[in-house]
Coordinates of C-alpha atoms and ligand atoms in Angstrom, one line a residue:
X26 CA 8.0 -209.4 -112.6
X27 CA 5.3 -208.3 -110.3
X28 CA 3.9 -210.6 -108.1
X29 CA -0.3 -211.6 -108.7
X30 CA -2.1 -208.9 -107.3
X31 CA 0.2 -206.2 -106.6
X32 CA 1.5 -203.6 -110.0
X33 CA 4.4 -202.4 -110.0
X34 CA 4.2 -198.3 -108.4
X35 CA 5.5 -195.6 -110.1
X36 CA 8.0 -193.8 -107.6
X37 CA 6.4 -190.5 -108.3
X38 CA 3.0 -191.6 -107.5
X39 CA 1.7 -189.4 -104.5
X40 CA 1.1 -191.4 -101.2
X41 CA 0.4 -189.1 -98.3
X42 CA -0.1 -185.3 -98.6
X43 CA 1.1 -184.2 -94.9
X44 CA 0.9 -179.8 -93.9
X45 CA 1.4 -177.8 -90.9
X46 CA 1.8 -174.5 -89.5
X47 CA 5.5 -172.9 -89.1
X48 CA 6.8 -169.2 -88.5
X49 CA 8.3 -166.9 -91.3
X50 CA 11.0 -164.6 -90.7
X51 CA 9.0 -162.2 -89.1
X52 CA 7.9 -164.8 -86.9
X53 CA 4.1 -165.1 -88.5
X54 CA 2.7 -168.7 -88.7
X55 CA 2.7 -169.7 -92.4
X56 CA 2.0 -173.3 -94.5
X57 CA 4.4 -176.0 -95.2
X58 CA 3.6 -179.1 -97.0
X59 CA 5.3 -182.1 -97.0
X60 CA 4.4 -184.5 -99.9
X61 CA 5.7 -188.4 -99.7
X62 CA 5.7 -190.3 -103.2
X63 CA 6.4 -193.9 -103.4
X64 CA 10.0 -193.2 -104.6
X65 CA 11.0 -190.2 -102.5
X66 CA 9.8 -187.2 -100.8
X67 CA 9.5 -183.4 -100.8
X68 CA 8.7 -180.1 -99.1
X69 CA 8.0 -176.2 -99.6
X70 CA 7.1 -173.9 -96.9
X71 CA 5.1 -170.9 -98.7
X72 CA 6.7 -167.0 -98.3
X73 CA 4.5 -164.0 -97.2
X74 CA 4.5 -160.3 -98.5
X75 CA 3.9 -156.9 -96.2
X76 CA 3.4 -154.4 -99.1
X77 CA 1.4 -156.9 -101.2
X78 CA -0.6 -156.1 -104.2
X79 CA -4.6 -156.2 -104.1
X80 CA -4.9 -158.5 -107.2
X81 CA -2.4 -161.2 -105.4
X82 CA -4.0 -164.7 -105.1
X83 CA -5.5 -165.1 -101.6
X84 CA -3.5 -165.7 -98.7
X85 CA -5.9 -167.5 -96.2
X86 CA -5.3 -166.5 -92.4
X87 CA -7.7 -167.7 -89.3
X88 CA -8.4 -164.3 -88.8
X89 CA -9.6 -165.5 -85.2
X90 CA -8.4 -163.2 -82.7
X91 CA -7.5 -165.5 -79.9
X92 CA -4.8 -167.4 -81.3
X93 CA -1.5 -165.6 -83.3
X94 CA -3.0 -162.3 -83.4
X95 CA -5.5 -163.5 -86.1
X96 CA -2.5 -164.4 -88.1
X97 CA -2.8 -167.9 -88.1
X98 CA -2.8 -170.4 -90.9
X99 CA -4.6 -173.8 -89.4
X100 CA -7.6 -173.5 -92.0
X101 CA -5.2 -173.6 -94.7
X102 CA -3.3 -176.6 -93.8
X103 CA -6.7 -178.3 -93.1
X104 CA -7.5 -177.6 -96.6
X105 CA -4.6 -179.7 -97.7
X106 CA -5.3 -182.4 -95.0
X107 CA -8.6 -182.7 -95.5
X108 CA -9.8 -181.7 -99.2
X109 CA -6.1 -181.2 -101.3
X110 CA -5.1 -184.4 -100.1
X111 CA -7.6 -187.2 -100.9
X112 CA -8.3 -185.6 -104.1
X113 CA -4.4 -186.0 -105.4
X114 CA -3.1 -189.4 -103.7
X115 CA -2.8 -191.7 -106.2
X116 CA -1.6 -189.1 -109.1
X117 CA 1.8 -188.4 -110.5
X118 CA 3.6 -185.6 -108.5
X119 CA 5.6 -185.7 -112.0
X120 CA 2.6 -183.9 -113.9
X121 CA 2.8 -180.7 -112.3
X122 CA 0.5 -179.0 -115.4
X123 CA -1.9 -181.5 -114.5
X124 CA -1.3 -181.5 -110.6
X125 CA -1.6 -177.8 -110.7
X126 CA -4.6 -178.0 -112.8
X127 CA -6.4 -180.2 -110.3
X128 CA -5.8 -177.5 -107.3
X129 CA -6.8 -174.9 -109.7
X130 CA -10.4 -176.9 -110.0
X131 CA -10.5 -177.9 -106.9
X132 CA -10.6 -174.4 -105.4
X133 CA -12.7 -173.3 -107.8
X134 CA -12.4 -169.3 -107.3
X135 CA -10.4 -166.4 -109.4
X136 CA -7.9 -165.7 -107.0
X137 CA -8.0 -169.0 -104.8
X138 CA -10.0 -167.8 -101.6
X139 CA -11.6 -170.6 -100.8
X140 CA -8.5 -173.0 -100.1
X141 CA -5.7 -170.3 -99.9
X142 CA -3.2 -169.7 -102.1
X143 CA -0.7 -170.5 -99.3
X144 CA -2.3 -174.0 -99.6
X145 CA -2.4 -174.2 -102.9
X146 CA 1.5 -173.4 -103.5
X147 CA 2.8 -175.3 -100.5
X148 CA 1.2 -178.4 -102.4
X149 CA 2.4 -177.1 -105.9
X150 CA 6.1 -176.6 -105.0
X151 CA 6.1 -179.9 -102.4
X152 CA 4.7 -182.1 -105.1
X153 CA 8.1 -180.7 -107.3
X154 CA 10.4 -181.4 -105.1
X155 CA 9.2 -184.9 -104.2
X156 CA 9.4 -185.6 -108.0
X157 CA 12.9 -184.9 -108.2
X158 CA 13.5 -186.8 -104.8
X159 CA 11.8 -189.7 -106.6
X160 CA 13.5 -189.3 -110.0
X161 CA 17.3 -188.9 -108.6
X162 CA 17.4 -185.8 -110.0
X163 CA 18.3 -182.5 -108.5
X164 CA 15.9 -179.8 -108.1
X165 CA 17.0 -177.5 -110.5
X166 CA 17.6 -180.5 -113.5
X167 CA 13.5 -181.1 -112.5
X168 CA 12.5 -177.2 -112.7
X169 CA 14.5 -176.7 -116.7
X170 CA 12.5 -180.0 -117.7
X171 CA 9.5 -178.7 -116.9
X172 CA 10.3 -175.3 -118.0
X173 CA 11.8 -176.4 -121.1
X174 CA 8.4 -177.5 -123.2
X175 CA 6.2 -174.9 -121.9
X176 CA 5.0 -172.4 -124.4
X177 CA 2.8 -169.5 -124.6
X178 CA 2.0 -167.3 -127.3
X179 CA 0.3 -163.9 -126.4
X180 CA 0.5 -162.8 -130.1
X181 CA 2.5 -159.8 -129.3
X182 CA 6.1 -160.8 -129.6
X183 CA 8.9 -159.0 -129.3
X184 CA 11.8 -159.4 -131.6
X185 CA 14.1 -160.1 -128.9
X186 CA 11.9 -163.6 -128.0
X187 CA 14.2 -165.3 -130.8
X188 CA 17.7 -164.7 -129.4
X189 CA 18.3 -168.0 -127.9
X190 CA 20.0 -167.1 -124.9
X191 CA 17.0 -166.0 -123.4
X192 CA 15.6 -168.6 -121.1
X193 CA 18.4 -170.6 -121.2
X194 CA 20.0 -171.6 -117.6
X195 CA 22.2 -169.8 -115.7
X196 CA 23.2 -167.4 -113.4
X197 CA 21.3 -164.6 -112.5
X198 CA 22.2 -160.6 -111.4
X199 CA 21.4 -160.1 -108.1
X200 CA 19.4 -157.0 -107.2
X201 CA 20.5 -156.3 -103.2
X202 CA 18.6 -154.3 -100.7
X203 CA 21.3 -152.0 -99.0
X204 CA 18.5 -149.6 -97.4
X205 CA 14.9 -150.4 -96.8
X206 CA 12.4 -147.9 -96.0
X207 CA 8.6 -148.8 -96.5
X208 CA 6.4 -151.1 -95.0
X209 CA 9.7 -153.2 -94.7
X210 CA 11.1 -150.7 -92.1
X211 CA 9.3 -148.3 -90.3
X212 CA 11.1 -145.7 -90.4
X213 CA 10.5 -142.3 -92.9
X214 CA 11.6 -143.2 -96.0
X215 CA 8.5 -143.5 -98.3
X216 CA 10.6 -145.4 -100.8
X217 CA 11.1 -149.6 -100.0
X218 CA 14.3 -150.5 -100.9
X219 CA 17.7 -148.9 -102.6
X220 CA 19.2 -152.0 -104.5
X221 CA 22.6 -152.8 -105.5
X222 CA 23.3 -154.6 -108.8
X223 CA 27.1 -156.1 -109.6
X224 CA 26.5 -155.5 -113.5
X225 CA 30.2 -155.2 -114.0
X226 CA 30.9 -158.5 -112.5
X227 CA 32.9 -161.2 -114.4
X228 CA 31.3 -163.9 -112.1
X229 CA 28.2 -164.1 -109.5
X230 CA 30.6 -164.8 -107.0
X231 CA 32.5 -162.4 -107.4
X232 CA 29.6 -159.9 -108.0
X233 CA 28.1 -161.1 -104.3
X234 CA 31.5 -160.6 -102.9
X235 CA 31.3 -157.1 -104.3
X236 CA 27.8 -156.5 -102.3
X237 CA 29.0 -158.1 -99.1
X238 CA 31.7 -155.3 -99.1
X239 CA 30.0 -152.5 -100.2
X240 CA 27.4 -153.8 -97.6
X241 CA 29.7 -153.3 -94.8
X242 CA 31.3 -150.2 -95.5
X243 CA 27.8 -148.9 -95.6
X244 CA 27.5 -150.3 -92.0
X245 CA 30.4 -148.3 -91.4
X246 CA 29.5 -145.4 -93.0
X247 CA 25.7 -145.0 -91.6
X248 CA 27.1 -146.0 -87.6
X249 CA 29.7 -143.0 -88.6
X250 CA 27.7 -140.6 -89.4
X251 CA 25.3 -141.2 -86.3
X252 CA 22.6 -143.1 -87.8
X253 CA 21.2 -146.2 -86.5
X254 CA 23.7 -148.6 -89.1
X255 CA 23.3 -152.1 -87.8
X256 CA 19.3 -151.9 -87.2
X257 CA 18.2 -153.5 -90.3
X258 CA 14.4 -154.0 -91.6
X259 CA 12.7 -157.2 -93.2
X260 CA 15.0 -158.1 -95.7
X261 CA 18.0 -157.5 -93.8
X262 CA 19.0 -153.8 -95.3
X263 CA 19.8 -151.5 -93.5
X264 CA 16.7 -149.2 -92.2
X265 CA 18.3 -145.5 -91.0
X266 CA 16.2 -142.6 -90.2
X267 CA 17.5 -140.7 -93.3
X268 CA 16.2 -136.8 -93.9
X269 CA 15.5 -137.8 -98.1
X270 CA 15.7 -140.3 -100.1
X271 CA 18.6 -138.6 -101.5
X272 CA 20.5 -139.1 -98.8
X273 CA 20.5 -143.1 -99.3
X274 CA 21.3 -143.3 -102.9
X275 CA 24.6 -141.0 -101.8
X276 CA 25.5 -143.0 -98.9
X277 CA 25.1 -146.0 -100.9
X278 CA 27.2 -144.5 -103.8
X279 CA 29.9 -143.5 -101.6
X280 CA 29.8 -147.1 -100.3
X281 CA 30.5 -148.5 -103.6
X282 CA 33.1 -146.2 -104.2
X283 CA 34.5 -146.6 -100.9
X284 CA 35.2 -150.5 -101.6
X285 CA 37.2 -149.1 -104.9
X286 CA 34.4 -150.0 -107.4
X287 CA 32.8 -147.8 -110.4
X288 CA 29.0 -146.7 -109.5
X289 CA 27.5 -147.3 -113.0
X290 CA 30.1 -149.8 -114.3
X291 CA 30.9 -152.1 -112.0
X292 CA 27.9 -151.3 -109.3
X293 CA 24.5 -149.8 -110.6
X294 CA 21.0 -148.9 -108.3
X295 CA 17.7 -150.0 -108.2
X296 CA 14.8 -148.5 -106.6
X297 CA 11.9 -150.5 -105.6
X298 CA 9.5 -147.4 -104.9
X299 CA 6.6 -149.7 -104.1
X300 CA 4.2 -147.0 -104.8
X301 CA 1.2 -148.6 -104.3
X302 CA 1.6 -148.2 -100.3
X303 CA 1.6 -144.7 -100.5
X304 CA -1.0 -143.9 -102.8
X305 CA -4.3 -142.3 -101.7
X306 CA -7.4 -141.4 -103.7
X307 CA -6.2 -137.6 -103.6
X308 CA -2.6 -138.7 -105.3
X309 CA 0.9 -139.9 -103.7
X310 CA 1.4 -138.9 -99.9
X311 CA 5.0 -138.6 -99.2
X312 CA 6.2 -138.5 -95.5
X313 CA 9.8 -137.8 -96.7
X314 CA 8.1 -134.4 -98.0
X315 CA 6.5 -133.3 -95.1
X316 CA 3.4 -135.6 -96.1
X317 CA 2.9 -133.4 -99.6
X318 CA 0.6 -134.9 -102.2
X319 CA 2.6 -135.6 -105.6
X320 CA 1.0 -136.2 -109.0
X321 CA 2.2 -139.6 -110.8
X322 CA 3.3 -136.5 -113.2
X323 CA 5.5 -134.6 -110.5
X324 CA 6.8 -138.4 -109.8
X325 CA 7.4 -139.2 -113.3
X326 CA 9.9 -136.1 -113.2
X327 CA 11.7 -136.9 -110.0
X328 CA 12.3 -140.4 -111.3
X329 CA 13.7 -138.3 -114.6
X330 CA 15.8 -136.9 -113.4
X331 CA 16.9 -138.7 -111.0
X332 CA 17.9 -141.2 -113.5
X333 CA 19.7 -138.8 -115.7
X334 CA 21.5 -138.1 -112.4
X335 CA 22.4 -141.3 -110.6
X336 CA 23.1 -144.2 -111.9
X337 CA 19.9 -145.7 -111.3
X338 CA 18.9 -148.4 -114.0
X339 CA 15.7 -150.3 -112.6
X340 CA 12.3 -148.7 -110.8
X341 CA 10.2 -151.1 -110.1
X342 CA 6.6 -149.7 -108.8
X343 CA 7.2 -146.2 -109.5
X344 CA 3.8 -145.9 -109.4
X345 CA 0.4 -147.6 -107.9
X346 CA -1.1 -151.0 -109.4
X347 CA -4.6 -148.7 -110.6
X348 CA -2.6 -146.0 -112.2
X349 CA -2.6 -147.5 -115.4
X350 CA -2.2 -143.5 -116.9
X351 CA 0.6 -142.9 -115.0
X352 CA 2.5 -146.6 -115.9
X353 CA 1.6 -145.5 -119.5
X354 CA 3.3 -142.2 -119.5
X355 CA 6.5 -143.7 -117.5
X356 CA 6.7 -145.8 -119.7
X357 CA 6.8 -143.6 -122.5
X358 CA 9.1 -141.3 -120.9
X359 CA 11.8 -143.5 -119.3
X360 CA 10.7 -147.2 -120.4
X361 CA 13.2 -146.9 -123.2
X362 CA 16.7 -146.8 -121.2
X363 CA 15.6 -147.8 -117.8
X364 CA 14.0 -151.0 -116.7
X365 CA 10.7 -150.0 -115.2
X366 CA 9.2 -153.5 -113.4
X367 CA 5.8 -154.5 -112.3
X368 CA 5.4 -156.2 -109.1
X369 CA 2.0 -155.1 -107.3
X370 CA 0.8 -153.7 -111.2
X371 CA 0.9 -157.5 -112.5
X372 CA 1.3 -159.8 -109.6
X373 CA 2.5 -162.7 -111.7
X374 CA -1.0 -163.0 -112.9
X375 CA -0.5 -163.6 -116.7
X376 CA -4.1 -162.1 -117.7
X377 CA -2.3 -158.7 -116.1
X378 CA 0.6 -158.9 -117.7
X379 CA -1.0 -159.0 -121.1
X380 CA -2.9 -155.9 -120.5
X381 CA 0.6 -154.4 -119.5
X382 CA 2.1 -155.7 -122.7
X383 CA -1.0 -154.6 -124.9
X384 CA -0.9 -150.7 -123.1
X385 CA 2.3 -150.7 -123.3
X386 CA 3.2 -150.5 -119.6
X387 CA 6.4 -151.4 -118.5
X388 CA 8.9 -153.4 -119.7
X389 CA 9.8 -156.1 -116.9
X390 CA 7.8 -158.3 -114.5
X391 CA 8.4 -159.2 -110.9
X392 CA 7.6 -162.7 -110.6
X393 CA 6.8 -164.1 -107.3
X394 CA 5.3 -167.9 -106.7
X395 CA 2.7 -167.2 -103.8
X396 CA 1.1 -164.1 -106.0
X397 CA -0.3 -166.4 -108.5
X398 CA 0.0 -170.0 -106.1
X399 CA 0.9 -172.4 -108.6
X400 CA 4.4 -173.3 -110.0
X401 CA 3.0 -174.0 -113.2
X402 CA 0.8 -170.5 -113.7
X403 CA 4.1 -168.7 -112.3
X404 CA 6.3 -170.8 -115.5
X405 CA 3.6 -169.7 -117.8
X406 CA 3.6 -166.1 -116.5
X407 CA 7.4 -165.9 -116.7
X408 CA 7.4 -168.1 -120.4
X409 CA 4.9 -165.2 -121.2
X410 CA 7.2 -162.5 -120.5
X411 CA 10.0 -163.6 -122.4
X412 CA 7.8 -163.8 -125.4
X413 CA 7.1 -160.0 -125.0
X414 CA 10.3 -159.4 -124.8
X415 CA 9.9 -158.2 -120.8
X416 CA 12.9 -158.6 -118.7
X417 CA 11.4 -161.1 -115.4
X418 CA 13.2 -160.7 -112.2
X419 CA 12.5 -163.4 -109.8
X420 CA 11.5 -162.7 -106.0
X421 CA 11.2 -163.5 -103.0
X422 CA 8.9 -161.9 -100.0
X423 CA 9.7 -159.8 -97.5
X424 CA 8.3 -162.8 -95.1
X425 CA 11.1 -165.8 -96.2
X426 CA 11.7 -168.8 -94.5
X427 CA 15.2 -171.2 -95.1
X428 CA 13.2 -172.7 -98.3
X429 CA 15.1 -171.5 -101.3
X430 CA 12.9 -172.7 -103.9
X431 CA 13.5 -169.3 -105.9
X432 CA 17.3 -169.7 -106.1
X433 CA 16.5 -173.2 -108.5
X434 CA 14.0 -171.6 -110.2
X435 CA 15.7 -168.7 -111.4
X436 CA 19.0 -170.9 -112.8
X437 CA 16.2 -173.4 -114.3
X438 CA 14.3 -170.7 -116.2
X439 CA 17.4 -168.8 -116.8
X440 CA 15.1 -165.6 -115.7
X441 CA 18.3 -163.2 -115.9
X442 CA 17.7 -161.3 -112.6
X443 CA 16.6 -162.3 -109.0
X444 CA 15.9 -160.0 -105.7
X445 CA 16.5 -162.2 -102.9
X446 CA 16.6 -159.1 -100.0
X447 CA 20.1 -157.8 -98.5
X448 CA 22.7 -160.3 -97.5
X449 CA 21.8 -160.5 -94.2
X450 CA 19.9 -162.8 -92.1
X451 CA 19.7 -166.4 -92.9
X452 CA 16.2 -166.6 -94.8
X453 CA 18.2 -164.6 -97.2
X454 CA 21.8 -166.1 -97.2
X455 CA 20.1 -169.7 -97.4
X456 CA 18.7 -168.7 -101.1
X457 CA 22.3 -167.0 -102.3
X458 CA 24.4 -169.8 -100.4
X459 CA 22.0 -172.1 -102.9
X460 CA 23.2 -169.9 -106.0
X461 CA 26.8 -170.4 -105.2
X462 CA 26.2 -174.1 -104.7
X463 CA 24.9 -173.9 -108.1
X464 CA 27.5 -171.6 -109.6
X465 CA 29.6 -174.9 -109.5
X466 CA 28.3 -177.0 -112.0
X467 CA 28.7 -176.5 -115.3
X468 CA 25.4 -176.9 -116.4
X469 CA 24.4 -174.4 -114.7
X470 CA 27.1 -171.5 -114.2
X471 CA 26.3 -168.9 -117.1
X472 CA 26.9 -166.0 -115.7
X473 CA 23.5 -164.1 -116.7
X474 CA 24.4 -160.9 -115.5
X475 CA 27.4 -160.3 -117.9
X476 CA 24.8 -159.7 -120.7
X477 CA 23.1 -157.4 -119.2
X478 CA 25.2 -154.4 -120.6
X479 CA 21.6 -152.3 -120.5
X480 CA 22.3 -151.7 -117.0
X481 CA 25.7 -150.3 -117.7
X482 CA 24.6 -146.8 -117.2
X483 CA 25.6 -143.6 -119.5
X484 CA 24.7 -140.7 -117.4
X485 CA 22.1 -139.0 -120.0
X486 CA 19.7 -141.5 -121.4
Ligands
2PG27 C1 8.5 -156.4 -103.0 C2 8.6 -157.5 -102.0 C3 10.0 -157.9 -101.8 P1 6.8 -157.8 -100.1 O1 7.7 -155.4 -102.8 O2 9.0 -156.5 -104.1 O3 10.9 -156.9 -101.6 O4 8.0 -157.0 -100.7 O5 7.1 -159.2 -100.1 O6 6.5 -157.1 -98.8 O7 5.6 -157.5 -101.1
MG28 MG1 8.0 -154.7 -105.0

């Protein structure tokens, strides 16, 4: 029994809300929040994008030009010093609806401007991991419990909501970065990145084993033939000055083959055109093509055919997040045998995805924590998608840091698919090194990836 005067504290009631500025992986100052309950303690440092989408949630930077370039982050960890924190001591981190509902409020903006969505999420995702700390419980356990009850009804359900194995945990396909072009490398390639996908795996581990060598021998292959192999970009693929973007999908197919797997069976592609960055008022300026202005038509048939032609299974931003015309007519065209995703087009922002879902636009959705800045929007978003029957794919930023937040959350939510970068460079190795700490446990080891036989490609379409 409690003594007079003193009641006995639940160990997930919130104590101290503590934030500071650290560096990302591209070594730009970014929030983490560290979040002490009576019964344990958590943290989350918040990721940043480079090609980001204009209807992300607000990431809120000094902007004053004498410290960090501009870059810096010290308003948004006053926010959660000064107004996140004395408004949520004393509540339970446990109620992360309610938690997140408060920070919602609190800012009191659309897309979070006025605290930052960096804020925002570093408090959302600290707040969940001291609740497991406090509880005993792993991370992952804490993430499928609150998964678990959520529900969402958009009135447009897809057929395929009621197989049960859909949201259930497990492990989930990765989708690899082997070459990056972009804004993630600098060099010529318009296109971002050229993905790798183990669909013919029996195992994750041994799919990632697959991608570690078919890594390498691309190394080999790209230092061979006199290109720049081992300089990498953002996410740790590989960043050659190639003459097309031809030229990376055959070095990369020649790299699966030269490791003795099966493009297309064991090994399929992925592009992640991230159109957006490239689009102008006049239409789609591509460097690759001697700065030529496409049509979302003209790209509609390169992706065509290309398709038919490689065994290329997943675009994700073929085209810009305003050409809602050209999404539609993708979609028509290719959205029945190839997985067409929207990252910058929905940015996790459920209101988005339902107007993809009601156009018919699309047919998967990138979901990415500091686009929408809460955990519990980013459930909703992804409980949303499995009710349309859209494939989610999990993500991580371009800017990462060693938290692997995203590695949980996709076993928890059993989201199927996760794009995690190359396998390169520790911010990225952190997250899969978590997914093969997870592939041990029972609970937790369905290998998602073994029923995705869509991506087992057939050459016509
Ligand atoms: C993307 C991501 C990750 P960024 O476009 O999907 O690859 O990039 O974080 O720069 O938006
Ligand atoms: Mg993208």
């Amino acid at each position: 029994m409690n003594s007079p005067g003193t009641s006995k504290r639940s160990p997930t009631r919130i104590d101290r809300i503590l934030a500071r500025e650290l560096f990302d992986s591209r070594g730009k100052p970014t929030v983490e929040v560290e979040l002490f309950c009576s019964g344990g303690s958590g943290r989350a440092i918040v990721p940043s994008g480079a090609s980001t989408g204009q209807y992300e949630a607000c990431e809120l930077r000094d902007h004053d030009a004498r410290r960090l370039g501009g870059a810096g982050v010290s308003r948004a960890v006053q926010n959660v010093l000064s107004e996140i924190s004395p408004r949520l001591v004393g509540q339970d981190a446990a109620d992360q609806a309610e938690i997140d509902r408060v920070l919602c409020e609190l800012d009191g903006t659309v897309n979070k401007t006025r605290l930052g969505a960096n804020a925002i999420l570093g408090v959302s995702l600290a707040a969940a991991h001291a609740a497991a700390a406090a509880a005993h419980i792993s991370l992952v356990d804490h993430l499928h419990q609150l998964w678990k009850p959520i529900s969402v009804s958009i009135g447009l359900e897809s057929p395929a909501a009621s197989q049960p194995t859909l949201g259930a945990p497990g492990l989930p396909l990765p989708m690899v970065n082997m070459i990056s072009g972009g804004l993630h490398a600098g060099q010529n390639l318009d296109f971002q990145d050229f993905l790798a996908l183990p669909v013919g795996a029996p195992t994750f581990r041994q799919g990632l084993e697959w991608i570690v060598d078919i890594y390498h021998a691309l190394a080999t292959r790209l230092t061979a033939a006199g290109y720049e192999g081992c300089l990498v970009g953002d996410e740790g693929g590989f960043g050659p000055r190639l003459g097309d973007h031809e030229q990376a999908i055959e070095f990369l197919l020649a790299a699966i083959e030269q490791v003795g797997l099966r493009p297309g069976v064991d090994v399929s592609l992925a592009i992640d055109v991230a159109a957006t960055h490239f689009h102008t008022a006049d239409g789609y300026r591509l460097n690759c093509q001697r700065g030529e202005l496409w049509s979302a038509g003209q790209l509609i048939d390169l992706f065509d055919r290309w398709t038919r032609q490689y065994p290329i299974v997943s675009l994700e931003d073929p085209l810009s997040d305003d050409d809602w015309d050209g999404w539609r007519e993708i979609t028509m065209r290719l959205g029945g045998r190839v997985q067409l995703i929207g990252d910058d087009l929905f940015v996790t922002n459920g209101a988005r995805l339902r107007q993809g879902v009601e156009n018919r636009v699309a047919n998967s959705v990138l979901i990415k924590l500091n686009q929408i800045g809460t955990l519990t929007e980013t459930l909703t978003t992804l409980k949303m998608a499995f009710a349309a029957g859209y494939a989610p794919v999990i993500s991580a930023r371009s800017g990462e840091t060693e938290d692997v937040t995203i590695a949980d959350l996709a076993v928890a939510t059993g989201a199927g698919q996760i794009k995690i970068g190359s396998v390169a460079r520790s911010e990225r190795l952190a997250k899969y090194n978590q997914l093969l700490r997870l592939s041990e446990r029972t609970e937790w080891n369905t290998w998602l990836g073994k029923e995705l036989w869509r991506f087992r490609w057939n050459g016509a379409g």
